Coordinates of C-alpha atoms in Angstrom, one line a residue:
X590 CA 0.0 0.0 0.0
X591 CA 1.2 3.5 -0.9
X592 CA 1.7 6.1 1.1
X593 CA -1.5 7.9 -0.6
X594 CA -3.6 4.9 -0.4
X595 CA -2.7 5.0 3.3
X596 CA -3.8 8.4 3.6
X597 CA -7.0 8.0 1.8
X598 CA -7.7 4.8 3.9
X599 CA -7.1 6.7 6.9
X600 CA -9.4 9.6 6.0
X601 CA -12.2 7.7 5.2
X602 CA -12.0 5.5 7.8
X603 CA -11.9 8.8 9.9
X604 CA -14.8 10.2 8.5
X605 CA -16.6 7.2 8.4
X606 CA -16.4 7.0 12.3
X607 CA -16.9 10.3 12.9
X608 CA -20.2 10.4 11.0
X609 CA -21.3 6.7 12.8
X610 CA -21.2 8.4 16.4
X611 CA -22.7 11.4 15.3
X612 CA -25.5 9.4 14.3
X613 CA -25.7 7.5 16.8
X614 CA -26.1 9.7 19.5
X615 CA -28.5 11.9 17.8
X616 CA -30.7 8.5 16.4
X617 CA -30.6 7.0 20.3
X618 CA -30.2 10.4 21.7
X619 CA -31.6 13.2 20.1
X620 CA -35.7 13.6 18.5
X621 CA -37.1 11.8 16.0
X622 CA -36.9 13.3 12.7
X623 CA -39.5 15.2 10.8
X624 CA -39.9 11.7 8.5
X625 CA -39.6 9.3 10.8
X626 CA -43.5 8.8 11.3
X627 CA -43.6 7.6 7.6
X628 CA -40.9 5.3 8.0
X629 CA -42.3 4.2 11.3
X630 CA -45.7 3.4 9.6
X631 CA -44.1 1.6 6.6
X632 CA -42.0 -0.5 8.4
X633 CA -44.8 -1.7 10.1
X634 CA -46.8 -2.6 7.3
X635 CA -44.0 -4.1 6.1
X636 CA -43.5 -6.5 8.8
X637 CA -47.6 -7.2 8.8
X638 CA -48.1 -7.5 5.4
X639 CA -44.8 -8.1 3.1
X640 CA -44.1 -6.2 0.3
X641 CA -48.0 -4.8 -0.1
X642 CA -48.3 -2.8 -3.0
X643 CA -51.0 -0.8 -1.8
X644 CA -52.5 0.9 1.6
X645 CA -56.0 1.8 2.4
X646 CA -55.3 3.2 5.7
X647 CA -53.7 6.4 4.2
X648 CA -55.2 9.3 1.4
X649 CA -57.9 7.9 0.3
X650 CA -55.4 4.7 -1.0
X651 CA -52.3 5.0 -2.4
X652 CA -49.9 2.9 -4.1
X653 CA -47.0 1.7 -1.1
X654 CA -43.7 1.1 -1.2
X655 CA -43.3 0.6 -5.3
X656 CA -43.3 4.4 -5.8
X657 CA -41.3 5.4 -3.3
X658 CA -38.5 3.0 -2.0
X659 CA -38.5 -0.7 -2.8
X660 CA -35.1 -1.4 -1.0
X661 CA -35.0 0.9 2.4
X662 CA -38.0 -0.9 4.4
X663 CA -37.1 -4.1 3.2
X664 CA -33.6 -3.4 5.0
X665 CA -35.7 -1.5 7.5
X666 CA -37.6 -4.2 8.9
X667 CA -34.5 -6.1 8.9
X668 CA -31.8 -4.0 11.0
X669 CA -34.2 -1.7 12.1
X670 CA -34.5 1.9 11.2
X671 CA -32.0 3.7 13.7
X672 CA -29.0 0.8 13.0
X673 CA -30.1 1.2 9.4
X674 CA -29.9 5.3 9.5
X675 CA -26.1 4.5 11.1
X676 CA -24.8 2.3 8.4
X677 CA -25.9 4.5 5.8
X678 CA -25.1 7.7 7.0
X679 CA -21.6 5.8 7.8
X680 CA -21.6 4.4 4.6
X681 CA -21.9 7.5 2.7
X682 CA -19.2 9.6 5.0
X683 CA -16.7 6.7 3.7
X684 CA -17.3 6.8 0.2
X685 CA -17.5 10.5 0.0
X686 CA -14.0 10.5 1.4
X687 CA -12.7 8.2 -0.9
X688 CA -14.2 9.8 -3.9
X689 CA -13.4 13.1 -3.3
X690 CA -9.5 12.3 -2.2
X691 CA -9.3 10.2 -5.6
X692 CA -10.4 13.0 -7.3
X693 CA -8.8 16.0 -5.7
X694 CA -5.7 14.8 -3.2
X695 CA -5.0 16.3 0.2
X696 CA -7.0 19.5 -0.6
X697 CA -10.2 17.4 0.0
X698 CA -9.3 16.7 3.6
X699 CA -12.0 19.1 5.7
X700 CA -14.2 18.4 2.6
X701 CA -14.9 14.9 3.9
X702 CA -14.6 16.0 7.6
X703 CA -17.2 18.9 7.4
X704 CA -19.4 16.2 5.3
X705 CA -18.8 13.6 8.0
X706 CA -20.7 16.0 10.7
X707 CA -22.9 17.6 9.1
X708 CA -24.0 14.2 6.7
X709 CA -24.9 13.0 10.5
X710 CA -27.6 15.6 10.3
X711 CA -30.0 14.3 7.9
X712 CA -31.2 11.9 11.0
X713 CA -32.7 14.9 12.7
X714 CA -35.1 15.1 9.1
X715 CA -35.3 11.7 9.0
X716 CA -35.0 11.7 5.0
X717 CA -33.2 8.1 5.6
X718 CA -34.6 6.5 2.6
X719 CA -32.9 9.2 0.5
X720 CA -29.8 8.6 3.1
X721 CA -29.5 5.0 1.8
X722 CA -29.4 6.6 -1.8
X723 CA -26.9 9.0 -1.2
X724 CA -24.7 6.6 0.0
X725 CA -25.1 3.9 -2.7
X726 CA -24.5 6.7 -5.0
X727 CA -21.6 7.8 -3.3
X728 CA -19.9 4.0 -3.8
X729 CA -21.2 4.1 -7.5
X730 CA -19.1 7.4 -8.0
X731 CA -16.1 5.0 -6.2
X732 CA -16.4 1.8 -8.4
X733 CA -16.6 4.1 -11.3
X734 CA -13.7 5.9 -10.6
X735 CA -12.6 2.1 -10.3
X736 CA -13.3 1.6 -13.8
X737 CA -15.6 -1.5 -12.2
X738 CA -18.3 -0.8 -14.8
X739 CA -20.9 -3.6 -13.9
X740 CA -19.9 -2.8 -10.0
X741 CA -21.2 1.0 -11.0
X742 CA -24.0 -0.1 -13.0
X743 CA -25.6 -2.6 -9.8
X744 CA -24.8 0.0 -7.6
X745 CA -26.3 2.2 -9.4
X746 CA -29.4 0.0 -9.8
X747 CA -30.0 0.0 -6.0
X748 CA -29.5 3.7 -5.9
X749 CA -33.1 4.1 -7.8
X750 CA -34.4 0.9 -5.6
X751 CA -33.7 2.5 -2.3
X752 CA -34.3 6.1 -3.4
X753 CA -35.5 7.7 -6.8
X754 CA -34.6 10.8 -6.1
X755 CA -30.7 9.9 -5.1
X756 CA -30.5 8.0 -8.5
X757 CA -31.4 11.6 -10.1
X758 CA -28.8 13.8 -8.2
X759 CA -26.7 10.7 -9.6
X760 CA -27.1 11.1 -12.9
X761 CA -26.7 15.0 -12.8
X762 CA -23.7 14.8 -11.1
X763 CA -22.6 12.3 -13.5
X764 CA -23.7 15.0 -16.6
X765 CA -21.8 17.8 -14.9
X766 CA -18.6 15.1 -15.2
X767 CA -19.2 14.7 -18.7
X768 CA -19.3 18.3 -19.2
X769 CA -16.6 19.1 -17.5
X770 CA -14.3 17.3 -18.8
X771 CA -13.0 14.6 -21.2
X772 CA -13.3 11.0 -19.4
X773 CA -12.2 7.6 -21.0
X774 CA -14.7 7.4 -24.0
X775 CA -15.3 4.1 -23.4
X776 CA -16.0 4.7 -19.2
X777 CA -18.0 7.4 -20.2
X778 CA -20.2 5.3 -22.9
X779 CA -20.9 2.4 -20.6
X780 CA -21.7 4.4 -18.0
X781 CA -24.0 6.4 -20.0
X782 CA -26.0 3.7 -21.6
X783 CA -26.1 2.0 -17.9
X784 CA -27.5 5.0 -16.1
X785 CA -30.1 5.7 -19.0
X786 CA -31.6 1.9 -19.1
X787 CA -31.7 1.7 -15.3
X788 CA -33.2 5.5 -15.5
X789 CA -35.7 3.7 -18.1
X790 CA -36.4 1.2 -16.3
X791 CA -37.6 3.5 -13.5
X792 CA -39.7 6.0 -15.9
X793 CA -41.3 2.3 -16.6
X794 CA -41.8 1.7 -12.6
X795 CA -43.9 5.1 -12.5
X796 CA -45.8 4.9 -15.3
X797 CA -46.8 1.6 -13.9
X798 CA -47.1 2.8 -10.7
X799 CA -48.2 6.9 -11.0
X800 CA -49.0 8.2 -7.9
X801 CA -50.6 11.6 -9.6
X802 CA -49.9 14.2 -7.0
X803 CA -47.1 16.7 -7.0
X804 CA -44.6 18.3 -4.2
X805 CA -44.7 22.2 -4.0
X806 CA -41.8 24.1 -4.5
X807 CA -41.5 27.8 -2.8
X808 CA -40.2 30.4 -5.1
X809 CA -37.6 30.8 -2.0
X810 CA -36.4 27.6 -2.3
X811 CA -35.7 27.8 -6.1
X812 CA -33.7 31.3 -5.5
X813 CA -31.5 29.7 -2.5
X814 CA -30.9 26.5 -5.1
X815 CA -29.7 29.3 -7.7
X816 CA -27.9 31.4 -5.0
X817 CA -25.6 28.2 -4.3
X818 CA -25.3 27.5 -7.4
X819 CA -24.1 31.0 -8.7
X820 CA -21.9 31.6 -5.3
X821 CA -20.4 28.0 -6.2
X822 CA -19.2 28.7 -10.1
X823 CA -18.0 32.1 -8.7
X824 CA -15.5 30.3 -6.6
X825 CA -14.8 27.7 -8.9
X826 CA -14.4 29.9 -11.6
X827 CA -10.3 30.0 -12.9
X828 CA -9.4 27.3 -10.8
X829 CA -8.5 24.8 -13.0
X830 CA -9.1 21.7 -11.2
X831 CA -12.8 22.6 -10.3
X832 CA -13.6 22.6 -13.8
X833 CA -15.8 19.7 -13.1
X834 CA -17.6 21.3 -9.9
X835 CA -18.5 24.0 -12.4
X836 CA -20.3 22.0 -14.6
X837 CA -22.3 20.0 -12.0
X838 CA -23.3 23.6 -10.7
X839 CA -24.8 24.5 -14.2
X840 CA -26.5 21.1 -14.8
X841 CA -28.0 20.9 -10.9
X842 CA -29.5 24.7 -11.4
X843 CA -30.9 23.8 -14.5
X844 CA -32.5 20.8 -12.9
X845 CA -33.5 22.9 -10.7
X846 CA -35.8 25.4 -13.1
X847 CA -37.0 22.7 -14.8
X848 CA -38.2 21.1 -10.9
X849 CA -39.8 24.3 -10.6
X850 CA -41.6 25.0 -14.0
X851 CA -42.7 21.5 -14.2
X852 CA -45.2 20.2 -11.2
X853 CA -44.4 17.0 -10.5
X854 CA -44.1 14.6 -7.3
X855 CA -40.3 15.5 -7.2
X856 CA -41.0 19.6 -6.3
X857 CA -38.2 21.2 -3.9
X858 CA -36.9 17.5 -3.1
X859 CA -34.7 18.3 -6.1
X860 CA -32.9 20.6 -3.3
X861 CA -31.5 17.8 -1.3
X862 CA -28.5 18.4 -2.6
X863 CA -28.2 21.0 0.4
X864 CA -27.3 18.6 3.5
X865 CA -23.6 18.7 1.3
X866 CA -23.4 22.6 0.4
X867 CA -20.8 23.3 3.7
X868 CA -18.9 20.4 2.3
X869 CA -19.1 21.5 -1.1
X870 CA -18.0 25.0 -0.2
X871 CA -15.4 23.5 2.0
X872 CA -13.9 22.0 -1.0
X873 CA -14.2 25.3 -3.1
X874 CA -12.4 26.7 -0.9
X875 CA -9.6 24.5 -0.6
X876 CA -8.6 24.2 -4.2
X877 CA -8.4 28.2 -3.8
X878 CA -6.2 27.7 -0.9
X879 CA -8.6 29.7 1.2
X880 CA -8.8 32.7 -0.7
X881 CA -10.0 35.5 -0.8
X882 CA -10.7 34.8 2.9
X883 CA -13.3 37.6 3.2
X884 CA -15.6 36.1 0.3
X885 CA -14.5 32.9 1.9
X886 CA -15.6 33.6 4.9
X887 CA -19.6 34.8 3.8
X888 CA -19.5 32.1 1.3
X889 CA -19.6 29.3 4.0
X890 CA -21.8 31.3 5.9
X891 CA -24.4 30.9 3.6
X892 CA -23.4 27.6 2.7
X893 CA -23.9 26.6 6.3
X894 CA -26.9 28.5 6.6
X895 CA -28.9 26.7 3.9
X896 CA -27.6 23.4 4.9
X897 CA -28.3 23.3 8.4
X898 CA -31.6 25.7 8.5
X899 CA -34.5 22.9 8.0
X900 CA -32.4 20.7 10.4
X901 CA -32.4 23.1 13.2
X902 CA -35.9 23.3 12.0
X903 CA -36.5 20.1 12.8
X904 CA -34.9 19.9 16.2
X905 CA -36.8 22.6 17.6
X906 CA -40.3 20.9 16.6
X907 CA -39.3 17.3 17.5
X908 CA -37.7 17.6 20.8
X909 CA -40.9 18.7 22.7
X910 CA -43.3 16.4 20.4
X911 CA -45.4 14.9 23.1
X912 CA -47.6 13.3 20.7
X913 CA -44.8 11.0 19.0
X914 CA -45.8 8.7 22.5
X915 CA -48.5 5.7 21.8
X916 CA -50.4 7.1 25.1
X917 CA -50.8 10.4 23.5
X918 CA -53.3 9.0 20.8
X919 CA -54.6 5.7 23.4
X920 CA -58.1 8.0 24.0
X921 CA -58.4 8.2 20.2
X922 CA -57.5 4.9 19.0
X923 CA -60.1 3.5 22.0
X924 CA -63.2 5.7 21.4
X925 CA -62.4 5.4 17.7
X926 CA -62.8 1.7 17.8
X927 CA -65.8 1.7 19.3
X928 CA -67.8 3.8 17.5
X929 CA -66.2 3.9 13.8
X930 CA -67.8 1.8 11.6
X931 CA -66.0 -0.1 8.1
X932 CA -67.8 2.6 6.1
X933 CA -66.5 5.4 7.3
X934 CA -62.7 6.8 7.9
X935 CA -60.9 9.8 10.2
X936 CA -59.8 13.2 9.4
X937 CA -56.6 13.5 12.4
X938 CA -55.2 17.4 12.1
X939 CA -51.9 16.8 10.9
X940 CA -49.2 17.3 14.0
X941 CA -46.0 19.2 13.0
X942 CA -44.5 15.4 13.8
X943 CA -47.3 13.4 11.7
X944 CA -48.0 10.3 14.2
X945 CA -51.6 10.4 13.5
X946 CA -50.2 8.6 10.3
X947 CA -48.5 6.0 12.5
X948 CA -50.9 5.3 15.7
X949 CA -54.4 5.3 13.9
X950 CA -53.3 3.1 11.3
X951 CA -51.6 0.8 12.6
X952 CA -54.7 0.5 15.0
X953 CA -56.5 -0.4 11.9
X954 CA -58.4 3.3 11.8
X955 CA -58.0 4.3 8.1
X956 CA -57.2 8.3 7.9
X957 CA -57.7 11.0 5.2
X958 CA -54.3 12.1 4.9
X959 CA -51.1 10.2 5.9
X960 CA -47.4 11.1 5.8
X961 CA -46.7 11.8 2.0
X962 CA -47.2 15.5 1.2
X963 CA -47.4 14.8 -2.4
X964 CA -50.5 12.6 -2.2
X965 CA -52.4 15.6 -0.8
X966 CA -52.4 17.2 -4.2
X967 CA -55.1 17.5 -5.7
X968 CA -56.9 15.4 -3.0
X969 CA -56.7 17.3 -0.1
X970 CA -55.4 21.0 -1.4
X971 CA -58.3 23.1 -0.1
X972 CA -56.7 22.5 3.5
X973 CA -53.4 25.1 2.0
X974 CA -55.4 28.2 1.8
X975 CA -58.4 30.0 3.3
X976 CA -60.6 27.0 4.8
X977 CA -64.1 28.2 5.3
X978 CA -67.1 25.9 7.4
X979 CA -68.8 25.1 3.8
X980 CA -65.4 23.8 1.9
X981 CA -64.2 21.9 5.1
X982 CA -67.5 20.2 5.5
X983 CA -67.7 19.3 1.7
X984 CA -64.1 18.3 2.0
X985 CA -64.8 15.3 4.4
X986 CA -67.9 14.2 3.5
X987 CA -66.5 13.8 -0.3
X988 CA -63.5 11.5 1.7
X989 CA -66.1 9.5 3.5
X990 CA -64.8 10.8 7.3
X991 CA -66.6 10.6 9.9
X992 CA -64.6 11.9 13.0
X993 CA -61.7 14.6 13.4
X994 CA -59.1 14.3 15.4
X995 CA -57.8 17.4 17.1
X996 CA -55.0 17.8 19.3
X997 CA -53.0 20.2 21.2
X998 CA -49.8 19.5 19.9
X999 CA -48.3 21.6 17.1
X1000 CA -50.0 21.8 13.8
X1001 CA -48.4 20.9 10.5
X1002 CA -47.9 24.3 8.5
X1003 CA -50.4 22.6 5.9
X1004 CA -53.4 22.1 9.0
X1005 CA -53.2 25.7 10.8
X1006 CA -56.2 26.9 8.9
X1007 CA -57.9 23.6 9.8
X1008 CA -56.9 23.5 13.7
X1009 CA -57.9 27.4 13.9
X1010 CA -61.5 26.2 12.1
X1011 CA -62.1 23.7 15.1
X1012 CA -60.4 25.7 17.8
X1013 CA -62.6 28.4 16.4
X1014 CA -66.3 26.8 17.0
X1015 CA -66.8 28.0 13.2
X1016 CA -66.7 24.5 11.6
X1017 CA -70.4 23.3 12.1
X1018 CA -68.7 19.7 13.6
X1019 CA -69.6 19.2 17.5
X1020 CA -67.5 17.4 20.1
X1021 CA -67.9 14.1 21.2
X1022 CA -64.9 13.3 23.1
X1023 CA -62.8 16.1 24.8
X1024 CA -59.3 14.5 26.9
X1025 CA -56.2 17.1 28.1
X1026 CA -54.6 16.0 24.9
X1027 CA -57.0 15.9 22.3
X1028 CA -60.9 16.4 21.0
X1029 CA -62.7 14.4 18.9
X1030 CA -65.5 15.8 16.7
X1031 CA -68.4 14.3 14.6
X1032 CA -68.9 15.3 11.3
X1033 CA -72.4 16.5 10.9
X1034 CA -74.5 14.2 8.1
X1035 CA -71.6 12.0 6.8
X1036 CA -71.5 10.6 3.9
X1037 CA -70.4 6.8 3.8
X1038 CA -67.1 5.8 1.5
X1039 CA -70.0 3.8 -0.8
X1040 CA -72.8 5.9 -2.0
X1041 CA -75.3 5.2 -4.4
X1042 CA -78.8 4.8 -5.9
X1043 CA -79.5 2.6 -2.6
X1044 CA -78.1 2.3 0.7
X1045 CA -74.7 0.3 1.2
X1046 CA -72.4 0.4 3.4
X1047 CA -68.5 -1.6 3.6
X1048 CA -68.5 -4.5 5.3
X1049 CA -64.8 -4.8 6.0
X1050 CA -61.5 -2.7 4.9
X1051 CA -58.1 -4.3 4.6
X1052 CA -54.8 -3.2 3.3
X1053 CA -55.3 -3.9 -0.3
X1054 CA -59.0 -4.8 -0.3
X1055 CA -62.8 -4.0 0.2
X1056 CA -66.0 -5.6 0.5
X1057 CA -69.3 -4.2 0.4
X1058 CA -72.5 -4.8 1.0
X1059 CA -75.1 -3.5 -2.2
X1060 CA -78.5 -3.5 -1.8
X1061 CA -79.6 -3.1 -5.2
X1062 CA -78.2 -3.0 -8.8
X1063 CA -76.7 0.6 -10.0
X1064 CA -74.0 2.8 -10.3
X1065 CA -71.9 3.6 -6.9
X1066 CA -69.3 6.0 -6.2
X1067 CA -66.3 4.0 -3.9
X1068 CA -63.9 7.3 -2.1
X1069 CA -61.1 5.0 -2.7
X1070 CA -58.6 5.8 -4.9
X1071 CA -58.8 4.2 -8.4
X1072 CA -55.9 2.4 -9.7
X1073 CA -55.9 -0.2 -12.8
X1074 CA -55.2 -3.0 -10.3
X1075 CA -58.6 -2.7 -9.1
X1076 CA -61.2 -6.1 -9.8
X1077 CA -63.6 -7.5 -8.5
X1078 CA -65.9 -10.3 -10.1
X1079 CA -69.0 -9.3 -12.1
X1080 CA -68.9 -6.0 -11.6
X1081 CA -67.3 -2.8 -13.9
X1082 CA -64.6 -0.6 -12.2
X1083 CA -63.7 2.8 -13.9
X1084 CA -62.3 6.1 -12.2
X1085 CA -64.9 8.7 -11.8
X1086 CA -64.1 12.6 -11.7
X1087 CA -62.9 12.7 -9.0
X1088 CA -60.2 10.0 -9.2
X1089 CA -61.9 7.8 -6.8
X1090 CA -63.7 4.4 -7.7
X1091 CA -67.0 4.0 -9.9
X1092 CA -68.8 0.6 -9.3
X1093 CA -71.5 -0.7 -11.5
X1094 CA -72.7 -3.6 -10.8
X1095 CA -76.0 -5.5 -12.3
X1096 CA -76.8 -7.4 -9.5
X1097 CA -77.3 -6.8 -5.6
X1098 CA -75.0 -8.5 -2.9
X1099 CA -71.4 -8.2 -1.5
X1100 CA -68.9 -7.3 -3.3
X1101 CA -65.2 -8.2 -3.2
X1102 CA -63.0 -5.6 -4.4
X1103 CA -59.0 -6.6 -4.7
X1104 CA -55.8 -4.8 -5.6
X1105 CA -54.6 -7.7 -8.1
X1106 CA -51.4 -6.8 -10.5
X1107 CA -51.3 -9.1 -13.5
X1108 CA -50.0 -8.6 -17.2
X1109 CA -53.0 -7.6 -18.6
X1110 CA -53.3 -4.7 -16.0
X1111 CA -49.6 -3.8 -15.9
X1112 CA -49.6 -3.3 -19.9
X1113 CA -53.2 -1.0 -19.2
X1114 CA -51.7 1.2 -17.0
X1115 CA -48.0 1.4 -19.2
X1116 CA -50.1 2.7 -21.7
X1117 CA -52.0 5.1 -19.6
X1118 CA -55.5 3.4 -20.2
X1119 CA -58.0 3.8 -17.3
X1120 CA -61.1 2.9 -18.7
X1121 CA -64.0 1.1 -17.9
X1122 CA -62.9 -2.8 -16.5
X1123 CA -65.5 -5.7 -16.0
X1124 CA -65.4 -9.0 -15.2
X1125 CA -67.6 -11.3 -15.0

């Protein structure tokens, strides 16, 4: 081993323990993340039900899992999320050591420091999912700097399983290399054509799977994304060897527009890339042998800013979350099963923590919203602006709710008009259960999740299934979500308006609906048919 080889070793192996206790104490020590709820939740399901590819219990349905992160709560219900959130954040502080000393030398040393400690942050937003991308990523960078080309390409491959999102700040990172400079021809190609059919493969996975809604992103956001951006080919500009930093600046600011022009699911998650701008300006730096110091100075003062802001964020709402306790939500989850009936579900006020997405559901109460803010649009919009008594009313009767759970625990930005509507006495619902923690109220005149030309009502609600109970022939309105997995035996399924199920059926009875994937259906939805389906 060369002397160099020894100092890389020992660097990584440096920031790879650094980052580990970090981690550690803040995953044992510290409050849970912003995310964890979600993963919480999912891990449970996981462990219930397998690899489900659908849940009832939250929005309204949506698809679980498939269009989100295939490998993470796999691996979750396995090692467990907090050992889980250690290796990877471990992981990642290793490989970005090793990548970055390859590629730039002894000038990268506080680079992969500063990223070991502040990498260890992301626990206190929970974003572990993305976490485990990052740091497969990372060691695809490695092997490819390797010139291990079908090590890249599987590592690669599990980048998109565990986290879509990671496998796209991949691929621009991998753009801004090509642009910046001139790379083995045949590395390059391979790599290329590798990234592009796994990248395929996933444009396949959402077409198959589309979950529809979109992730806002604040005009703010966009200008602190462009603000790094430009502040980043300022200081790389002349210096030589960042020629390749400035071309992954250019190609992750025009990713950026495009996030923000274009609504989609992926929104201001494009600006992940800030839990690495201290590092990244760390590194600028360096290669400029620190100067000028003044500009210097401001530079990773802004860098630091924007990379530590939503975690401190976090912190200060997690670590007085009373509500992230089981107890907390035991008077709920016991007056709730007692008098919530299979044909109707729960409103819960989002809590700045989201547990109501953890502790009714896994109770077997299904809610209205859950933990994935892009499902709420165009479902559940009308709760981000002005929420009047009329539109809230109309809101949950259209979802089938027949309870609200408030408590006193801090709102999620996206309830506050919703809390204030209860709190206020202005929302026509009336208590029925009042506790030091929380209130329950009844929805006045609630409209079942089956409606119809006769009375019906749902018999029984699982994970990936419903029956219900018609009493005469017709046309019924289901507030599930439609999806082209959807059958059930002699009756047609096709998405009304609304995007929620139409039944017509010519006969009376129960009815069996199931969430069943086969060819046929997979081809259907590939080609973006959601039409009228009946079976006999």
């Amino acid at each position: 081993m060369t002397v160099s080889s020894r100092w890389l070793a020992r660097e990584a192996v440096l920031a790879a323990a650094a980052a580990a206790t970090l981690a550690t104490l803040l995953v044992w020590l510290g409050p849970p993340g912003t995310d964890f709820a979600a993963h919480a939740y999912q891990r449970t399901v996981f462990l219930e039900h397998g690899f489900t590819l659908w849940n009832n219990f939250w929005y309204a349905g949506r698809y679980s899992f498939i269009s989100y992160s295939v490998l993470y709560y796999p691996l979750a219900a396995l090692l467990g999320i907090r050992l889980l959130a250690v290796a990877t954040i471990a992981a990642a502080a290793l490989a970005f050591a090793v990548v970055l000393g390859r590629e730039f030398g002894p000038a990268a040393r506080w680079s992969s420091r500063t990223f070991a400690v502040v990498w260890a942050g992301i626990v206190l937003s929970a974003a572990f999912p993305f976490a485990l991308g990052a740091a497969l990523a990372l060691l695809a960078l490695w092997a490819l700097q390797a010139g291990r080309l079908w090590r890249f390409a599987l590592v690669a491959a599990l980048t998109l399983a565990a986290s879509p999102l990671a496998f796209l700040l991949l691929a621009l990172v991998l753009g801004g290399i090509a642009l910046g400079r001139r790379p083995n021809r045949r590395v390059l190609t391979r790599a290329g054509l590798a990234v592009a059919a796994i990248g395929t493969a996933g444009v396949f996975l959402q077409r198959a799977f589309p979950g529809g809604g979109r992730y806002p992103f604040p005009s703010l956001e966009l200008v602190a994304a462009l603000a790094f951006c430009g502040i980043g080919l300022a200081l790389a500009w002349g210096v030589e060897r960042a020629r390749v930093l400035r071309s992954i600046f250019v190609v992750y600011a025009a990713a950026c527009i495009a996030s923000f022009a274009v609504p989609s699911d992926l929104g201001e998650n494009i600006a992940r890339l800030r839990f690495a701008a201290l590092p990244i300006g760390v590194l600028l730096l360096a290669l400029r042998q620190w100067r000028p110091r003044i500009v210097g100075v401001i530079a990773l003062g802004l860098a630091l800013s924007w990379n530590l802001s939503p975690l401190v964020a976090n912190y200060a709402s997690a670590r007085s979350d009373a509500a992230a306790e089981a107890p907390y939500w035991a008077p709920a989850v016991s007056y709730l099963k007692q008098h919530l009936t299979a044909s109707y579900r729960v409103e819960a006020v989002a809590t700045a923590g989201h547990w109501e997405a953890v502790y009714l559901p896994r109770a077997g109460i299904p809610i209205a919203r859950g933990w994935f803010r892009q499902d709420d649009f165009p479902q559940n919009r009308v709760l981000y602006g002005h929420l009047g008594p009329h539109t809230y009313v109309r809101w949950l009767r259209r979802l089938g709710a027949r309870y609200v759970v408030l408590t006193n625990a801090t709102p999620d930005y996206s309830a506050r008009a919703e809390a204030a509507l209860l709190r206020g006495g202005r929302s026509g619902l009336h208590a029925v259960l009042r506790t030091a923690q929380l209130t329950i109220y009844a929805v006045p005149s609630p409209r079942s999740l089956v409606t119809g030309p006769a009375p019906a009502r749902v018999l029984s609600l699982s994970q990936n299934g419903v029956r219900l109970a018609l009493q005469r022939p017709g046309s019924y309105r289901l507030a599930i979500r439609y999806s082209a997995y959807w059958q059930a035996n002699g009756v047609c399924i096709a998405p009304g308006k609304d995007g929620m199920i139409n039944i017509t059926t010519g006969r009376a009875g129960v009815v069996d609906l199931d969430f069943d994937v086969d060819a046929g259906r997979l081809i259907a939805s590939l080609e973006g048919r959601q039409h009228r389906r009946c079976s006999r």
